[in-house]
mmCIF file of C-alpha atoms in Angstrom:
data_model
loop_
_atom_site.group_PDB
_atom_site.id
_atom_site.type_symbol
_atom_site.label_atom_id
_atom_site.label_comp_id
_atom_site.label_asym_id
_atom_site.label_seq_id
_atom_site.Cartn_x
_atom_site.Cartn_y
_atom_site.Cartn_z
ATOM 1 C CA MET A 1 -3.817 -9.227 -36.402
ATOM 2 C CA GLU A 2 -6.702 -6.787 -35.322
ATOM 3 C CA ASN A 3 -8.779 -3.671 -36.560
ATOM 4 C CA HIS A 4 -6.670 -1.014 -33.837
ATOM 5 C CA ASP A 5 -10.970 0.159 -33.269
ATOM 6 C CA ARG A 6 -11.913 -2.014 -30.743
ATOM 7 C CA VAL A 7 -13.126 0.994 -28.228
ATOM 8 C CA LEU A 8 -17.077 -0.600 -28.085
ATOM 9 C CA GLU A 9 -15.301 -3.838 -26.084
ATOM 10 C CA GLN A 10 -12.049 -1.926 -24.721
ATOM 11 C CA ALA A 11 -15.291 -0.300 -22.808
ATOM 12 C CA ALA A 12 -17.370 -3.146 -22.450
ATOM 13 C CA ALA A 13 -14.022 -4.677 -20.532
ATOM 14 C CA TRP A 14 -13.634 -2.670 -18.776
ATOM 15 C CA ARG A 15 -16.757 -2.700 -17.441
ATOM 16 C CA GLY A 16 -17.145 -6.192 -16.936
ATOM 17 C CA GLU A 17 -14.161 -5.770 -14.270
ATOM 18 C CA GLY A 18 -16.139 -3.410 -12.403
ATOM 19 C CA ALA A 19 -14.869 -0.224 -13.584
ATOM 20 C CA GLY A 20 -16.956 3.613 -14.555
ATOM 21 C CA VAL A 21 -16.970 3.822 -17.920
ATOM 22 C CA ALA A 22 -17.964 6.869 -20.357
ATOM 23 C CA LEU A 23 -18.091 6.827 -24.543
ATOM 24 C CA ALA A 24 -17.935 9.781 -25.962
ATOM 25 C CA THR A 25 -19.096 10.163 -29.755
ATOM 26 C CA VAL A 26 -18.475 12.913 -32.843
ATOM 27 C CA THR A 27 -21.507 13.657 -33.448
ATOM 28 C CA THR A 28 -21.323 16.657 -35.388
ATOM 29 C CA THR A 29 -18.331 18.690 -37.345
ATOM 30 C CA TRP A 30 -18.063 21.695 -39.410
ATOM 31 C CA GLY A 31 -14.837 22.771 -41.380
ATOM 32 C CA SER A 32 -12.210 20.655 -41.280
ATOM 33 C CA ALA A 33 -12.755 18.492 -38.199
ATOM 34 C CA PRO A 34 -9.499 15.753 -37.249
ATOM 35 C CA ARG A 35 -12.298 12.574 -37.285
ATOM 36 C CA PRO A 36 -15.063 12.687 -38.398
ATOM 37 C CA ALA A 37 -19.051 11.577 -37.318
ATOM 38 C CA GLY A 38 -19.147 8.054 -34.966
ATOM 39 C CA SER A 39 -15.596 8.517 -33.732
ATOM 40 C CA GLN A 40 -15.369 7.247 -30.376
ATOM 41 C CA LEU A 41 -13.307 7.582 -27.280
ATOM 42 C CA ALA A 42 -13.806 5.111 -24.771
ATOM 43 C CA VAL A 43 -12.839 5.950 -20.997
ATOM 44 C CA HIS A 44 -11.998 4.483 -17.807
ATOM 45 C CA GLU A 45 -12.474 5.792 -14.912
ATOM 46 C CA ASP A 46 -8.731 6.382 -13.870
ATOM 47 C CA GLY A 47 -8.289 8.597 -16.937
ATOM 48 C CA ARG A 48 -6.641 6.000 -19.931
ATOM 49 C CA PHE A 49 -8.517 5.900 -22.588
ATOM 50 C CA VAL A 50 -9.035 4.408 -25.892
ATOM 51 C CA GLY A 51 -10.446 5.935 -29.307
ATOM 52 C CA SER A 52 -9.979 8.875 -30.257
ATOM 53 C CA VAL A 53 -12.372 12.032 -30.741
ATOM 54 C CA SER A 54 -10.049 14.606 -32.695
ATOM 55 C CA GLY A 55 -6.309 14.429 -33.362
ATOM 56 C CA GLY A 56 -5.421 14.146 -30.041
ATOM 57 C CA CYS A 57 -6.089 17.989 -29.610
ATOM 58 C CA ILE A 58 -9.247 18.172 -27.079
ATOM 59 C CA GLU A 59 -8.924 14.187 -25.841
ATOM 60 C CA GLY A 60 -7.885 15.968 -22.649
ATOM 61 C CA ALA A 61 -10.413 17.887 -22.047
ATOM 62 C CA VAL A 62 -13.115 15.159 -23.050
ATOM 63 C CA VAL A 63 -11.685 12.656 -20.085
ATOM 64 C CA VAL A 64 -11.515 14.669 -17.777
ATOM 65 C CA GLU A 65 -15.469 15.499 -18.582
ATOM 66 C CA ALA A 66 -15.948 12.299 -18.255
ATOM 67 C CA GLN A 67 -14.838 11.518 -14.807
ATOM 68 C CA ASP A 68 -17.793 13.857 -14.020
ATOM 69 C CA ILE A 69 -19.775 12.461 -16.130
ATOM 70 C CA ILE A 70 -19.160 8.127 -14.726
ATOM 71 C CA GLN A 71 -19.991 9.941 -11.066
ATOM 72 C CA SER A 72 -23.219 12.100 -12.398
ATOM 73 C CA GLY A 73 -24.685 9.480 -14.899
ATOM 74 C CA ALA A 74 -26.304 12.727 -16.695
ATOM 75 C CA PRO A 75 -24.978 12.288 -20.485
ATOM 76 C CA LYS A 76 -23.740 15.969 -22.020
ATOM 77 C CA LEU A 77 -23.250 17.328 -25.176
ATOM 78 C CA LEU A 78 -19.628 19.525 -25.295
ATOM 79 C CA GLU A 79 -18.594 21.241 -28.102
ATOM 80 C CA PHE A 80 -15.013 22.535 -28.947
ATOM 81 C CA GLY A 81 -13.660 25.043 -31.629
ATOM 82 C CA VAL A 82 -11.022 27.192 -32.050
ATOM 83 C CA SER A 83 -10.207 29.671 -30.072
ATOM 84 C CA ASN A 84 -8.648 32.526 -31.095
ATOM 85 C CA SER A 85 -9.022 35.588 -28.480
ATOM 86 C CA GLN A 86 -7.744 32.866 -25.503
ATOM 87 C CA ALA A 87 -5.361 30.242 -27.089
ATOM 88 C CA TRP A 88 -4.521 28.355 -23.597
ATOM 89 C CA GLU A 89 -8.342 27.398 -23.748
ATOM 90 C CA VAL A 90 -9.011 23.792 -25.325
ATOM 91 C CA GLY A 91 -9.608 24.675 -28.948
ATOM 92 C CA LEU A 92 -9.109 22.436 -32.227
ATOM 93 C CA ALA A 93 -5.673 24.401 -34.241
ATOM 94 C CA CYS A 94 -7.453 23.476 -37.696
ATOM 95 C CA GLY A 95 -10.223 25.902 -36.923
ATOM 96 C CA GLY A 96 -12.570 23.390 -37.211
ATOM 97 C CA LYS A 97 -15.644 22.879 -34.373
ATOM 98 C CA ILE A 98 -17.085 19.884 -33.268
ATOM 99 C CA LYS A 99 -19.566 18.342 -31.069
ATOM 100 C CA VAL A 100 -19.227 15.707 -28.615
ATOM 101 C CA TYR A 101 -21.430 13.658 -26.894
ATOM 102 C CA VAL A 102 -20.603 12.011 -23.670
ATOM 103 C CA GLU A 103 -22.422 9.512 -21.841
ATOM 104 C CA ARG A 104 -22.034 7.023 -18.549
ATOM 105 C CA VAL A 105 -21.745 3.022 -19.053
ATOM 106 C CA ASP A 106 -23.981 1.832 -17.710
ATOM 107 C CA MET B 1 -25.314 3.971 -22.566
ATOM 108 C CA GLN B 2 -27.995 0.560 -21.093
ATOM 109 C CA LYS B 3 -25.814 -2.512 -20.592
ATOM 110 C CA PRO B 4 -28.843 -4.290 -23.135
ATOM 111 C CA ILE B 5 -28.102 -1.993 -25.870
ATOM 112 C CA LEU B 6 -23.866 -2.658 -25.506
ATOM 113 C CA GLU B 7 -24.380 -6.025 -25.081
ATOM 114 C CA GLN B 8 -26.172 -5.825 -28.277
ATOM 115 C CA LEU B 9 -24.332 -4.101 -29.918
ATOM 116 C CA LEU B 10 -20.698 -6.269 -29.735
ATOM 117 C CA GLN B 11 -23.124 -9.288 -30.579
ATOM 118 C CA ASP B 12 -24.001 -7.313 -33.923
ATOM 119 C CA ARG B 13 -20.303 -6.853 -34.699
ATOM 120 C CA ALA B 14 -19.651 -9.538 -33.647
ATOM 121 C CA GLY B 15 -21.331 -11.449 -35.641
ATOM 122 C CA LYS B 16 -20.330 -8.652 -38.301
ATOM 123 C CA ARG B 17 -23.993 -7.760 -38.901
ATOM 124 C CA ALA B 18 -24.667 -3.963 -39.528
ATOM 125 C CA VAL B 19 -26.748 -2.082 -37.532
ATOM 126 C CA ALA B 20 -27.515 1.846 -36.756
ATOM 127 C CA LEU B 21 -27.182 3.413 -32.326
ATOM 128 C CA ALA B 22 -29.687 6.033 -33.112
ATOM 129 C CA THR B 23 -29.804 8.680 -29.876
ATOM 130 C CA HIS B 24 -32.132 10.863 -28.426
ATOM 131 C CA LEU B 25 -29.736 13.798 -27.636
ATOM 132 C CA ALA B 26 -32.305 15.925 -25.284
ATOM 133 C CA THR B 27 -33.317 13.028 -23.741
ATOM 134 C CA GLY B 28 -29.743 9.630 -23.828
ATOM 135 C CA LYS B 29 -32.769 7.162 -24.706
ATOM 136 C CA GLU B 30 -31.067 5.030 -27.431
ATOM 137 C CA GLU B 31 -32.311 2.591 -29.348
ATOM 138 C CA LEU B 32 -30.755 0.051 -32.414
ATOM 139 C CA ILE B 33 -31.550 -0.181 -36.140
ATOM 140 C CA TYR B 34 -30.691 -3.007 -38.543
ATOM 141 C CA PRO B 35 -30.663 -2.578 -42.605
ATOM 142 C CA SER B 36 -33.899 -4.656 -42.331
ATOM 143 C CA ASP B 37 -35.720 -3.258 -40.061
ATOM 144 C CA LYS B 38 -39.839 -2.837 -42.105
ATOM 145 C CA GLU B 39 -40.007 0.746 -39.323
ATOM 146 C CA GLN B 40 -41.576 3.118 -41.714
ATOM 147 C CA THR B 41 -40.684 6.120 -39.325
ATOM 148 C CA GLU B 42 -38.120 8.870 -40.379
ATOM 149 C CA LEU B 43 -36.110 7.494 -37.660
ATOM 150 C CA ALA B 44 -35.489 4.598 -39.851
ATOM 151 C CA GLN B 45 -35.265 5.992 -42.782
ATOM 152 C CA GLN B 46 -32.538 8.371 -41.890
ATOM 153 C CA ALA B 47 -30.420 5.693 -40.057
ATOM 154 C CA ARG B 48 -30.968 2.683 -43.500
ATOM 155 C CA ILE B 49 -29.437 5.631 -45.623
ATOM 156 C CA ALA B 50 -26.967 6.478 -43.131
ATOM 157 C CA LEU B 51 -26.434 3.064 -42.970
ATOM 158 C CA ARG B 52 -25.862 3.094 -47.071
ATOM 159 C CA GLU B 53 -23.362 5.984 -46.907
ATOM 160 C CA ASP B 54 -21.445 4.679 -44.319
ATOM 161 C CA LYS B 55 -21.434 7.982 -43.036
ATOM 162 C CA ALA B 56 -23.205 9.141 -38.975
ATOM 163 C CA ARG B 57 -25.237 12.272 -38.852
ATOM 164 C CA THR B 58 -27.280 14.353 -36.480
ATOM 165 C CA VAL B 59 -31.348 14.849 -38.105
ATOM 166 C CA GLU B 60 -34.203 16.466 -36.901
ATOM 167 C CA THR B 61 -37.383 14.555 -35.700
ATOM 168 C CA ALA B 62 -40.493 15.682 -34.511
ATOM 169 C CA GLY B 63 -38.747 14.972 -30.649
ATOM 170 C CA GLY B 64 -35.230 16.132 -30.904
ATOM 171 C CA GLU B 65 -31.740 16.098 -32.342
ATOM 172 C CA VAL B 66 -31.227 12.476 -32.702
ATOM 173 C CA PHE B 67 -27.541 11.325 -33.124
ATOM 174 C CA ILE B 68 -27.050 8.123 -35.738
ATOM 175 C CA ASN B 69 -23.473 6.380 -35.627
ATOM 176 C CA VAL B 70 -23.261 3.387 -38.055
ATOM 177 C CA PHE B 71 -21.288 -0.279 -36.732
ATOM 178 C CA ASN B 72 -21.591 -1.451 -40.255
ATOM 179 C CA SER B 73 -19.879 -4.695 -41.198
ATOM 180 C CA PRO B 74 -16.469 -4.460 -41.531
ATOM 181 C CA LEU B 75 -15.418 -4.212 -45.833
ATOM 182 C CA ARG B 76 -13.581 -7.646 -46.490
ATOM 183 C CA LEU B 77 -10.015 -8.432 -48.574
ATOM 184 C CA LEU B 78 -10.376 -11.184 -50.314
ATOM 185 C CA ILE B 79 -6.739 -11.474 -51.927
ATOM 186 C CA ALA B 80 -5.969 -14.712 -54.968
ATOM 187 C CA GLY B 81 -2.767 -16.401 -53.630
ATOM 188 C CA ALA B 82 -0.784 -17.333 -50.854
ATOM 189 C CA VAL B 83 2.100 -15.191 -52.219
ATOM 190 C CA HIS B 84 4.404 -13.250 -50.002
ATOM 191 C CA ILE B 85 3.313 -10.447 -50.810
ATOM 192 C CA ALA B 86 0.537 -11.724 -49.544
ATOM 193 C CA GLN B 87 2.156 -11.950 -46.034
ATOM 194 C CA PRO B 88 1.606 -7.993 -45.401
ATOM 195 C CA LEU B 89 -1.051 -7.298 -47.507
ATOM 196 C CA ALA B 90 -3.056 -9.389 -44.765
ATOM 197 C CA GLN B 91 -1.803 -7.960 -42.080
ATOM 198 C CA MET B 92 -1.592 -4.208 -43.461
ATOM 199 C CA ALA B 93 -5.615 -4.756 -44.514
ATOM 200 C CA ALA B 94 -6.509 -5.798 -41.559
ATOM 201 C CA VAL B 95 -5.325 -2.817 -39.134
ATOM 202 C CA ALA B 96 -7.045 -0.671 -41.929
ATOM 203 C CA GLY B 97 -10.443 -3.019 -40.958
ATOM 204 C CA TYR B 98 -10.205 -4.970 -43.259
ATOM 205 C CA ASP B 99 -11.768 -9.052 -42.959
ATOM 206 C CA VAL B 100 -9.066 -11.145 -44.886
ATOM 207 C CA THR B 101 -9.573 -14.144 -46.098
ATOM 208 C CA ILE B 102 -6.637 -15.645 -48.365
ATOM 209 C CA ILE B 103 -7.838 -18.627 -50.956
ATOM 210 C CA ASP B 104 -4.646 -20.570 -52.502
ATOM 211 C CA PRO B 105 -5.916 -24.035 -53.764
ATOM 212 C CA ARG B 106 -2.166 -24.865 -53.880
ATOM 213 C CA ARG B 107 -1.415 -26.333 -49.519
ATOM 214 C CA ALA B 108 2.342 -25.123 -49.236
ATOM 215 C CA PHE B 109 1.446 -21.718 -49.901
ATOM 216 C CA ALA B 110 -1.372 -22.053 -47.823
ATOM 217 C CA THR B 111 -0.027 -22.009 -44.401
ATOM 218 C CA ALA B 112 -1.429 -21.325 -40.632
ATOM 219 C CA GLU B 113 2.719 -20.805 -40.611
ATOM 220 C CA ARG B 114 2.890 -17.715 -43.160
ATOM 221 C CA PHE B 115 0.139 -16.604 -42.138
ATOM 222 C CA PRO B 116 -1.164 -16.496 -38.359
ATOM 223 C CA GLY B 117 -4.793 -15.784 -37.643
ATOM 224 C CA VAL B 118 -5.645 -15.615 -41.401
ATOM 225 C CA ALA B 119 -9.269 -16.869 -42.847
ATOM 226 C CA LEU B 120 -7.330 -19.393 -45.648
ATOM 227 C CA LEU B 121 -9.306 -21.029 -48.288
ATOM 228 C CA THR B 122 -7.476 -23.682 -49.721
ATOM 229 C CA GLU B 123 -10.001 -24.140 -52.905
ATOM 230 C CA TRP B 124 -9.490 -22.906 -56.901
ATOM 231 C CA PRO B 125 -11.170 -19.286 -56.994
ATOM 232 C CA ASP B 126 -13.681 -18.815 -58.649
ATOM 233 C CA ALA B 127 -15.206 -20.941 -56.876
ATOM 234 C CA GLY B 128 -13.311 -19.507 -53.277
ATOM 235 C CA VAL B 129 -14.524 -15.926 -54.412
ATOM 236 C CA ALA B 130 -18.261 -16.930 -55.396
ATOM 237 C CA GLU B 131 -18.655 -18.835 -52.006
ATOM 238 C CA LEU B 132 -17.086 -15.706 -50.162
ATOM 239 C CA ARG B 133 -20.409 -13.839 -51.987
ATOM 240 C CA PRO B 134 -17.899 -10.633 -52.398
ATOM 241 C CA ASP B 135 -20.726 -7.133 -52.094
ATOM 242 C CA ALA B 136 -19.843 -2.746 -52.437
ATOM 243 C CA ARG B 137 -17.896 -3.908 -48.961
ATOM 244 C CA THR B 138 -15.705 -6.466 -51.171
ATOM 245 C CA ALA B 139 -11.728 -5.508 -52.982
ATOM 246 C CA ILE B 140 -10.597 -8.143 -53.884
ATOM 247 C CA VAL B 141 -6.149 -8.575 -55.123
ATOM 248 C CA THR B 142 -5.784 -11.137 -57.855
ATOM 249 C CA LEU B 143 -1.354 -11.861 -57.076
ATOM 250 C CA THR B 144 -0.624 -15.430 -58.312
ATOM 251 C CA HIS B 145 1.134 -14.962 -60.956
ATOM 252 C CA ASP B 146 -1.112 -17.766 -62.319
ATOM 253 C CA PRO B 147 -3.035 -17.345 -65.328
ATOM 254 C CA LYS B 148 -5.047 -20.516 -64.419
ATOM 255 C CA LEU B 149 -5.669 -19.183 -60.757
ATOM 256 C CA ASP B 150 -6.305 -15.153 -61.633
ATOM 257 C CA ASP B 151 -8.224 -15.069 -64.170
ATOM 258 C CA ALA B 152 -10.843 -18.001 -62.394
ATOM 259 C CA ALA B 153 -10.969 -15.326 -59.116
ATOM 260 C CA LEU B 154 -11.713 -12.639 -62.350
ATOM 261 C CA SER B 155 -13.916 -13.638 -63.656
ATOM 262 C CA THR B 156 -16.193 -13.972 -60.526
ATOM 263 C CA ALA B 157 -14.668 -11.086 -59.324
ATOM 264 C CA LEU B 158 -15.961 -8.961 -62.710
ATOM 265 C CA ASN B 159 -19.183 -10.565 -62.226
ATOM 266 C CA SER B 160 -20.171 -9.534 -58.109
ATOM 267 C CA ASP B 161 -20.441 -5.849 -57.122
ATOM 268 C CA SER B 162 -16.910 -5.299 -55.455
ATOM 269 C CA PHE B 163 -15.419 -1.815 -55.045
ATOM 270 C CA TYR B 164 -11.842 -2.728 -56.125
ATOM 271 C CA ILE B 165 -10.616 -5.239 -58.402
ATOM 272 C CA GLY B 166 -6.871 -5.461 -58.430
ATOM 273 C CA CYS B 167 -4.356 -7.859 -60.495
ATOM 274 C CA LEU B 168 -0.314 -8.217 -59.474
ATOM 275 C CA GLY B 169 1.134 -8.480 -63.070
ATOM 276 C CA SER B 170 3.699 -6.151 -64.933
ATOM 277 C CA LYS B 171 2.286 -3.979 -67.717
ATOM 278 C CA LYS B 172 2.745 -6.910 -70.384
ATOM 279 C CA THR B 173 0.936 -9.378 -67.692
ATOM 280 C CA HIS B 174 -1.937 -6.687 -67.700
ATOM 281 C CA ALA B 175 -2.304 -6.549 -70.865
ATOM 282 C CA ALA B 176 -2.151 -9.893 -71.951
ATOM 283 C CA ARG B 177 -5.059 -10.821 -69.743
ATOM 284 C CA LEU B 178 -6.792 -8.214 -70.558
ATOM 285 C CA GLU B 179 -7.098 -10.420 -74.153
ATOM 286 C CA ARG B 180 -8.081 -13.473 -72.540
ATOM 287 C CA LEU B 181 -10.751 -12.513 -70.389
ATOM 288 C CA ARG B 182 -12.457 -10.149 -73.518
ATOM 289 C CA ARG B 183 -11.896 -13.638 -75.566
ATOM 290 C CA ALA B 184 -14.299 -14.966 -72.440
ATOM 291 C CA GLY B 185 -16.362 -12.393 -72.988
ATOM 292 C CA PHE B 186 -15.736 -9.179 -70.764
ATOM 293 C CA GLY B 187 -16.615 -5.783 -72.320
ATOM 294 C CA ASP B 188 -14.427 -3.314 -72.139
ATOM 295 C CA ALA B 189 -16.754 -1.698 -68.877
ATOM 296 C CA ALA B 190 -16.061 -4.799 -67.019
ATOM 297 C CA LEU B 191 -12.044 -4.993 -68.279
ATOM 298 C CA ALA B 192 -12.105 -0.554 -66.812
ATOM 299 C CA ARG B 193 -12.708 -2.394 -63.649
ATOM 300 C CA ILE B 194 -9.597 -4.025 -63.080
ATOM 301 C CA HIS B 195 -6.953 -1.977 -61.378
ATOM 302 C CA GLY B 196 -3.139 -3.146 -63.373
ATOM 303 C CA PRO B 197 -0.010 -3.414 -62.749
ATOM 304 C CA VAL B 198 -1.461 -2.887 -58.811
ATOM 305 C CA GLY B 199 -0.973 -0.170 -56.954
ATOM 306 C CA LEU B 200 -0.358 3.397 -56.944
ATOM 307 C CA ALA B 201 3.245 4.001 -58.401
ATOM 308 C CA ILE B 202 5.089 5.137 -55.690
ATOM 309 C CA GLY B 203 8.389 3.151 -56.281
ATOM 310 C CA ALA B 204 7.725 -0.022 -53.720
ATOM 311 C CA LYS B 205 9.854 -3.034 -53.887
ATOM 312 C CA SER B 206 9.477 -5.270 -51.718
ATOM 313 C CA PRO B 207 6.318 -6.832 -50.533
ATOM 314 C CA ALA B 208 5.717 -5.022 -47.555
ATOM 315 C CA GLU B 209 5.933 -2.230 -50.231
ATOM 316 C CA ILE B 210 3.727 -3.419 -52.262
ATOM 317 C CA ALA B 211 1.547 -3.818 -49.957
ATOM 318 C CA ILE B 212 0.963 -0.013 -48.819
ATOM 319 C CA SER B 213 0.654 1.053 -52.947
ATOM 320 C CA ILE B 214 -2.044 -1.764 -52.786
ATOM 321 C CA LEU B 215 -3.638 -0.140 -49.795
ATOM 322 C CA ALA B 216 -3.143 2.960 -50.649
ATOM 323 C CA GLN B 217 -5.379 2.484 -54.072
ATOM 324 C CA MET B 218 -8.289 0.905 -52.400
ATOM 325 C CA THR B 219 -8.334 3.368 -49.405
ATOM 326 C CA SER B 220 -8.505 6.113 -52.533
ATOM 327 C CA ILE B 221 -10.789 4.146 -54.335
ATOM 328 C CA LEU B 222 -13.014 3.417 -51.177
ATOM 329 C CA ARG B 223 -12.719 6.486 -50.500
ATOM 330 C CA GLY B 224 -13.013 9.093 -53.760
ATOM 331 C CA GLY B 225 -9.739 10.578 -52.583
ATOM 332 C CA ALA B 226 -7.766 12.109 -56.198
ATOM 333 C CA VAL B 227 -4.384 10.611 -56.054
ATOM 334 C CA THR B 228 -1.658 13.175 -56.571
#
């Protein structure tokens, strides 16, 4: 039985297969963010991912950004928060705000 | 993330070494910092605090914002008694991120068939617990029902920094246990560290349910959460 939290190992395994991979990490949280700073998500170039940076609220958006970053190689610090006026925007329903650092695994 | 950094991080995790990863957010530059590093830079000091508190954070430095991520060695759970409850407890604790070792000198109990993939130590519990050097990231649970085995594990556990000590047994069994330990020289402060009867009172009946109540109690002590 294994600890389910093996994000870095999965990132390295995908990279080892020759796939483009990005790593997203929560760096800062405000309010009731669902996952603490340090939480990670590994993203495969084809859109598969393991781990989490929220309770499922923003993973979709992070995966799309991560796919861009796999292409460009330039890391980005993304910010997500509540979006009352534009409820269709990607946001955190819990009212929290988080920053997510996304980098390519070289 | 550069390949050498990722490879070193994975090696450290496999070797169960604590390490912090510092990422300079403006430049993407990354470096690994170890608790034993003697460097006195502000960043190294912040990294050591982050490791000690087991909490990632962003810090301001002269060179800009740096994110420090913490990769501590895994939490550990030492179980004295390769009994029925130990089976689900070992599995659930592993999923929760614990490195689990089961200690039981009775080889008929401590078998690979009963505990596939779990580290088994067939030593007397006091020697077994001592050998594993429990620290502040270690929980110890006794499940044998046999005072000879449980007390042996406990006397070593009480002399360690383990964050959680739990003992299976009824209130009556537990009162008798405390009395024996008191006679063995342990004072009130030491005995107050023992959670017995073990686990949160959730009405658990089956071995798996009892394992849930134990793991829930361990978690509440680890995280300082209130139990309602």
